[in-house]
Short mmCIF file of C-alpha atoms in Angstrom, two decimals:
data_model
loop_
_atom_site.label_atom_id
_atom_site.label_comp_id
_atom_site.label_asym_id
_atom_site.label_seq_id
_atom_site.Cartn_x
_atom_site.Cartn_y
_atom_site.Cartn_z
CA UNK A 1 132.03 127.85 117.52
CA UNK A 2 130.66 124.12 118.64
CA UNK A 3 130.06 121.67 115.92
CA UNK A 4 126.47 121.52 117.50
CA UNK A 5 126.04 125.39 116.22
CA UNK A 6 127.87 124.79 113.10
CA UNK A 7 125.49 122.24 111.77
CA UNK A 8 122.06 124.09 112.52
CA UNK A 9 123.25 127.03 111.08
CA UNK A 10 124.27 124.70 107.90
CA UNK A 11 120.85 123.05 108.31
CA UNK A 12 119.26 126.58 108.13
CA UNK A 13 121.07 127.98 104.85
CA UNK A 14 120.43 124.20 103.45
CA UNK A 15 116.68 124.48 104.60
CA UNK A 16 116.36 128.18 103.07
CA UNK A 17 117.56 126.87 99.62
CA UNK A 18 116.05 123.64 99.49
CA UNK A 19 112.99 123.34 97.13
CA UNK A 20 109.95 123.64 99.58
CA UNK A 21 106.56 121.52 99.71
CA UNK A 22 104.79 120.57 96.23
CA UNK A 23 100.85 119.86 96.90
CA UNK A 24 99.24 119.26 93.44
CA UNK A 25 98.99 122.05 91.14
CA UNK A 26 95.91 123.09 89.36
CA UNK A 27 93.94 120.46 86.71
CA UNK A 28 95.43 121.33 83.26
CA UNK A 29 93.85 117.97 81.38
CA UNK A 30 92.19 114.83 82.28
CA UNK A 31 94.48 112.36 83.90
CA UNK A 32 96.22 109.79 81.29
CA UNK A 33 97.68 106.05 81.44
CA UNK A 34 100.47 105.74 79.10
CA UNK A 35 103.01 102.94 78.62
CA UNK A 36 105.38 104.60 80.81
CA UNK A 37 103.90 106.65 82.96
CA UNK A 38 100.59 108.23 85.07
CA UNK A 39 100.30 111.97 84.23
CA UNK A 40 98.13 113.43 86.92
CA UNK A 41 95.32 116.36 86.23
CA UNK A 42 97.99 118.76 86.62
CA UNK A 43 100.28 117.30 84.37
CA UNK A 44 102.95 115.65 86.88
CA UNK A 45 104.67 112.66 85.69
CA UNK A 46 104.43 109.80 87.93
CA UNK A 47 106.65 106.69 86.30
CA UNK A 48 104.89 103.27 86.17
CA UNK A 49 105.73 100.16 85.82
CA UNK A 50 103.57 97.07 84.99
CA UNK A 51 103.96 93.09 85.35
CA UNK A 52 101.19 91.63 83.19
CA UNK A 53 100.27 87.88 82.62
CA UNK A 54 102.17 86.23 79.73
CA UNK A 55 100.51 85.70 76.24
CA UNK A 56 97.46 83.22 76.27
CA UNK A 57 97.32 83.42 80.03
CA UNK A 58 93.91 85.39 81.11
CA UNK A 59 94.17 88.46 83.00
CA UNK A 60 91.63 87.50 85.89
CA UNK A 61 92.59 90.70 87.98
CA UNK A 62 93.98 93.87 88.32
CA UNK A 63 96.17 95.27 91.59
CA UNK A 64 97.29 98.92 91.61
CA UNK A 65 100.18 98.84 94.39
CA UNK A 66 101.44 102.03 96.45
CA UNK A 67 104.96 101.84 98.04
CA UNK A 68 106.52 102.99 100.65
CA UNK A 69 107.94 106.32 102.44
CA UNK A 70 111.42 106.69 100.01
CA UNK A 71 110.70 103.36 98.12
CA UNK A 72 109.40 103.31 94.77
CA UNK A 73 107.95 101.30 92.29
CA UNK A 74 110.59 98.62 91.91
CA UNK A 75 109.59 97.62 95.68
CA UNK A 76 107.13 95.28 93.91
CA UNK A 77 109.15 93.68 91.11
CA UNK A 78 109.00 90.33 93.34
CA UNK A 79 105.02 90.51 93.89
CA UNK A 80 104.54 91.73 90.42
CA UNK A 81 106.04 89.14 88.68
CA UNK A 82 104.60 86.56 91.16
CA UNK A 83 100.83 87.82 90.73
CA UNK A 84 101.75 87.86 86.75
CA UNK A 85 102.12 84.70 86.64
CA UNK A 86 98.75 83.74 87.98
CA UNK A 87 96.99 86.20 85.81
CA UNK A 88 96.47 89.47 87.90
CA UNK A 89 98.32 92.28 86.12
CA UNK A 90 99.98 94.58 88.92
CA UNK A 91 100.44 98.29 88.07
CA UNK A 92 103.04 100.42 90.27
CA UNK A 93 103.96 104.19 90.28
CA UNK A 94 106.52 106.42 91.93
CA UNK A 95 104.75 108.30 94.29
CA UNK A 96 105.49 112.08 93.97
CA UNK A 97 108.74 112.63 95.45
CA UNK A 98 110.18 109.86 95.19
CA UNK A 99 111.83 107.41 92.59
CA UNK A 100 112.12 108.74 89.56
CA UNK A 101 109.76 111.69 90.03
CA UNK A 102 110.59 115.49 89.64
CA UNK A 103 112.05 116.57 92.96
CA UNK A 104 112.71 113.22 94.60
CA UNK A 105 112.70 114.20 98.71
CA UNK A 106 110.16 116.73 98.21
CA UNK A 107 107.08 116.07 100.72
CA UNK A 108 103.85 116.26 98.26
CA UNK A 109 101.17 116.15 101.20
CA UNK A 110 98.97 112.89 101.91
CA UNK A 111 95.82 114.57 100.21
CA UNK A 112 97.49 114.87 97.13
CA UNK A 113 98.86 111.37 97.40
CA UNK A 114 95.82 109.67 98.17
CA UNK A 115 94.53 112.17 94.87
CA UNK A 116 97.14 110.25 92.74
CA UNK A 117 95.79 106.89 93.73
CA UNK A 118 91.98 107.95 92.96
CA UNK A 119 92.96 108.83 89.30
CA UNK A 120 95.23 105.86 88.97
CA UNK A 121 92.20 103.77 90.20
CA UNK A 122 89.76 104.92 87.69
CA UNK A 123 92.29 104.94 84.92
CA UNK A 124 92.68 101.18 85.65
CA UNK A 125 89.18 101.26 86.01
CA UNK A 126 88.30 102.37 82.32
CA UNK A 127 91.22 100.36 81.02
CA UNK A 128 90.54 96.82 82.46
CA UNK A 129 86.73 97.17 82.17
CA UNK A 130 84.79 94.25 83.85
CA UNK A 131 87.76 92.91 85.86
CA UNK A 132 87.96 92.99 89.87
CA UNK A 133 90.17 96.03 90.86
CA UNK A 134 92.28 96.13 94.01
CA UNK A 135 94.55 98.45 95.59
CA UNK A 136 97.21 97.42 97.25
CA UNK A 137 99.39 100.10 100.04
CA UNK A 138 102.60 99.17 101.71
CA UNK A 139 103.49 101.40 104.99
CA UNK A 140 103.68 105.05 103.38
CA UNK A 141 101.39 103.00 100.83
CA UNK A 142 99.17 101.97 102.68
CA UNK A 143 98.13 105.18 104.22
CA UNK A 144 97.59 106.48 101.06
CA UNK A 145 95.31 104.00 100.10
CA UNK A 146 93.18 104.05 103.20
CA UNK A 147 93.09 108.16 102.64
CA UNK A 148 91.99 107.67 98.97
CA UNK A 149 89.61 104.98 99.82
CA UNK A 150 87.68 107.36 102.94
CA UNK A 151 87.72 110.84 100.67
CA UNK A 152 87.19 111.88 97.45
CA UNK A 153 85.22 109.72 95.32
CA UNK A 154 86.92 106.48 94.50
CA UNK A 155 85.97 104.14 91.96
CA UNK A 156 84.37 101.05 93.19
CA UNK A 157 87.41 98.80 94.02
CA UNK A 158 86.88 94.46 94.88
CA UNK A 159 89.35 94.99 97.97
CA UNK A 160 92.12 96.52 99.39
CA UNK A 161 95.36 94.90 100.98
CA UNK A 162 97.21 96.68 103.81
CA UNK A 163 100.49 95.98 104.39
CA UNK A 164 101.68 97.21 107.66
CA UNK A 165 100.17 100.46 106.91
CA UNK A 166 101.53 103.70 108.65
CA UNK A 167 99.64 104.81 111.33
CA UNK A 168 102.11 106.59 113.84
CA UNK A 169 100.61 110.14 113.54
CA UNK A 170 101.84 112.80 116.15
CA UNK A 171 98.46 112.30 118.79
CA UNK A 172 100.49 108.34 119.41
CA UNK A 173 103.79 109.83 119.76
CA UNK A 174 105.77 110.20 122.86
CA UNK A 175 106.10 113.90 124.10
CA UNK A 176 109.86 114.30 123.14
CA UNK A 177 109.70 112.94 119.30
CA UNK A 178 106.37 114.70 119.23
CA UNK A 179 107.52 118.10 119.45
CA UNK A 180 111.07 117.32 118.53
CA UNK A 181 109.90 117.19 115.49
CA UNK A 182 107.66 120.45 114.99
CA UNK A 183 110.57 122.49 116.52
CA UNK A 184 112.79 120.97 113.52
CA UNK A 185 110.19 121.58 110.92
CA UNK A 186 109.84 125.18 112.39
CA UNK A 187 113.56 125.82 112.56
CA UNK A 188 114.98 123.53 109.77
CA UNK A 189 112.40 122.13 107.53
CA UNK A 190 115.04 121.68 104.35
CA UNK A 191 117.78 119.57 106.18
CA UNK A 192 118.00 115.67 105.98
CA UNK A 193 117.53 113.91 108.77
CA UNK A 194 118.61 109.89 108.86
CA UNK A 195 118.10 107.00 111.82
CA UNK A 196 120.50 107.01 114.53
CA UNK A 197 122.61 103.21 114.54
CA UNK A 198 121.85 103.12 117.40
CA UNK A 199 118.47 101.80 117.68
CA UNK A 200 119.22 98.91 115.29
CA UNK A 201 115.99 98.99 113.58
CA UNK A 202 115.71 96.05 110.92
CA UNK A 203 113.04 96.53 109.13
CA UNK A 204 113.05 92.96 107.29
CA UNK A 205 114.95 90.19 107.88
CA UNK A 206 115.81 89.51 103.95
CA UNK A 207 119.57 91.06 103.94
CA UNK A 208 120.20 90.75 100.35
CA UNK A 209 117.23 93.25 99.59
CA UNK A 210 118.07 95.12 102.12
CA UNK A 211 121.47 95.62 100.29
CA UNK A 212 120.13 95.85 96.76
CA UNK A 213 117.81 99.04 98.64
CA UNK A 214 120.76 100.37 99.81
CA UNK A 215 122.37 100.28 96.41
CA UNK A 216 120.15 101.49 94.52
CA UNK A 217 120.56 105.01 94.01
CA UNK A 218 116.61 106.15 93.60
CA UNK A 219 115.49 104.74 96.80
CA UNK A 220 115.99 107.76 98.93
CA UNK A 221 118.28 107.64 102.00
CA UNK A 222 116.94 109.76 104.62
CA UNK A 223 114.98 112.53 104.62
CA UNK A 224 113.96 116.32 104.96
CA UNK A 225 112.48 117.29 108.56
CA UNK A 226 109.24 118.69 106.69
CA UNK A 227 108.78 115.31 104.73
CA UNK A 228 108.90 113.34 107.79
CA UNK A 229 106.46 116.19 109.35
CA UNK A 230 104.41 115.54 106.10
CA UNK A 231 104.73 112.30 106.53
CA UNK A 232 103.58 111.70 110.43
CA UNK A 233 100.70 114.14 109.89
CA UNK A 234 99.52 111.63 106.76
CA UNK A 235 99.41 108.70 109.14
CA UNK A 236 97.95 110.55 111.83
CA UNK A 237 94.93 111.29 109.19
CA UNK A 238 94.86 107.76 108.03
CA UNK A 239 94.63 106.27 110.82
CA UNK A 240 91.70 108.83 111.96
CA UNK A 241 90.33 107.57 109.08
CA UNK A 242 90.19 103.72 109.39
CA UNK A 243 86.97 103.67 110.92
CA UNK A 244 85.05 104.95 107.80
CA UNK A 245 87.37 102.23 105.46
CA UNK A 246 84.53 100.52 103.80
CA UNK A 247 86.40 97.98 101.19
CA UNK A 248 86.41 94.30 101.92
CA UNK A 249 90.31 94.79 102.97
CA UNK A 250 93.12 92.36 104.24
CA UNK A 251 95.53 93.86 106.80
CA UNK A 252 98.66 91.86 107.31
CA UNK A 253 101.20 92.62 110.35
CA UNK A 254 104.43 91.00 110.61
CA UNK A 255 105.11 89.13 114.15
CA UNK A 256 108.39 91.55 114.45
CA UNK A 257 107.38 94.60 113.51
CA UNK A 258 110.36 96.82 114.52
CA UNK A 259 109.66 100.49 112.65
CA UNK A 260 106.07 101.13 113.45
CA UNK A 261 105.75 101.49 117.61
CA UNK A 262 103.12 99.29 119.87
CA UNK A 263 100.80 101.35 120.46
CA UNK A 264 99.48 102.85 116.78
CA UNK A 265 99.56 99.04 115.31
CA UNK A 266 97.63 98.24 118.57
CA UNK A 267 94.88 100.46 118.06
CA UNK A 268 94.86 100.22 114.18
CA UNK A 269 94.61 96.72 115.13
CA UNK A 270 91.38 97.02 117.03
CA UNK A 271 89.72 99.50 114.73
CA UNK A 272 90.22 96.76 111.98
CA UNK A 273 89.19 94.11 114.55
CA UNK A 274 85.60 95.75 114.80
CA UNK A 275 85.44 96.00 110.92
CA UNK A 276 83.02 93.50 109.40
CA UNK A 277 84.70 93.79 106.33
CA UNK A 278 88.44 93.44 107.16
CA UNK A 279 90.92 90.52 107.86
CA UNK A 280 93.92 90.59 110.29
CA UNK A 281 96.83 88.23 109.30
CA UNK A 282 99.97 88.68 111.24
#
């Protein structure tokens, strides 16, 4: 028997034993802000961290920031502290799935995301009463915040900041990664999937973060077929969605963007272009 045939039929038990998709239960209580940790309507645990201006220096703002696809909250110790310092406090959860949450690798669904970040909003909201609110997504992030900024009912936010938000849904992908993709979510949904070396994608250029990611053993290394499904069909919503994105929002592009392709930046690019109410920095 091949190798080839050996590892899909591996991929097939692992997929059949794997926990599957978790979309938000049913609302048990209202959702909470505690010291520690977000507990969503349906009592999921998402853990939080905060960086909050020193003693004696004002809070003048307040950023809730979303991180990326197998980041987690930690992502924004640098920016946290930074923004501290100047008197915006920054609040940052684990997303579901990830970090420190129940089931880390286990795809949650965008809606339910971009659910998360409404109820994190208005907690923030009630708990920083009177001070400007913004929400801040990076990639995987910032999908989720243009999604929970177009649906629902979001509180009133002062602006949103997109950082290189995730837009490469399956209608801008190629024909072979395109259905590549939904024949492995068909046939092995369960089993982890990781970047060829090959393509030599770099997605900063700051190597000593890129280690400390590596090291650290919550950010997630690769990834289950139906989580990256999950996952493209998210930015293939939120990017349907950037038209109706009606927050005062800065988008910022870096000048080598190597992970997201041409043409979805392009076009998310010109949507934002023709938005009165959004900046492009690259």
């Amino acid at each position: 028997m091949g190798r080839r045939v050996v590892f899909l039929i591996a991929g097939a038990f692992l997929s059949a034993c794997a926990p599957r998709l978790q979309p938000m239960g049913p609302a048990v209580a209202e959702p909470r802000l505690t010291a520690s940790a977000i507990i969503a309507a349906d009592g999921y645990r998402l853990p939080l961290r905060r960086w909050t201006p020193e003693p004696g220096i004002p809070t003048r703002a307040v950023v809730l920031a979303l991180h990326g696809f197998n980041d987690y909250s930690k992502s924004f110790d640098g920016p946290g502290g930074y923004f501290a310092g100047r008197g915006v406090a920054v609040y940052a959860y684990d997303q579901r799935g990830f970090g420190a949450t129940r089931d880390p690798g286990v795809w949650a669904g965008g809606e339910t995301l971009a659910a998360d970040a409404r109820a994190a909003l208005t907690l923030l909201v009630n708990a920083h009463p009177g001070l400007p609110l913004f929400l801040m997504g990076e990639s995987m992030g910032g999908a989720a915040a243009i999604l929970a900024l177009t649906s629902g009912a979001p509180p009133p936010i002062r602006g949103a900041v997109l950082s290189a938000p995730a837009v490469w849904g399956f209608e801008t992908m190629g024909f072979w990664p395109r259905n590549a993709l939904k024949l492995a979510n068909a046939a092995v949904p369960g089993m982890v999937a990781t970047a060829p070396p090959e393509l030599n994608i770099r997605p900063s250029d700051n190597i000593a973060m890129l280690k400390a990611l590596g090291a650290d053993p919550l950010v997630i290394k690769g990834a289950r077929v139906d989580a990256l499904y999950g996952l493209t069909e998210m930015m293939g919503a939120a990017l349907d969605a950037l038209p109706r994105l009606d927050a005062p929002t800065l988008a910022l592009y870096g000048a080598h963007e190597q992970v997201l392709p041409p043409e979805p930046v392009a076009k998310a690019k010109a949507i934002l272009a023709a938005n009165p109410k959004a900046t492009v920095k690259e």
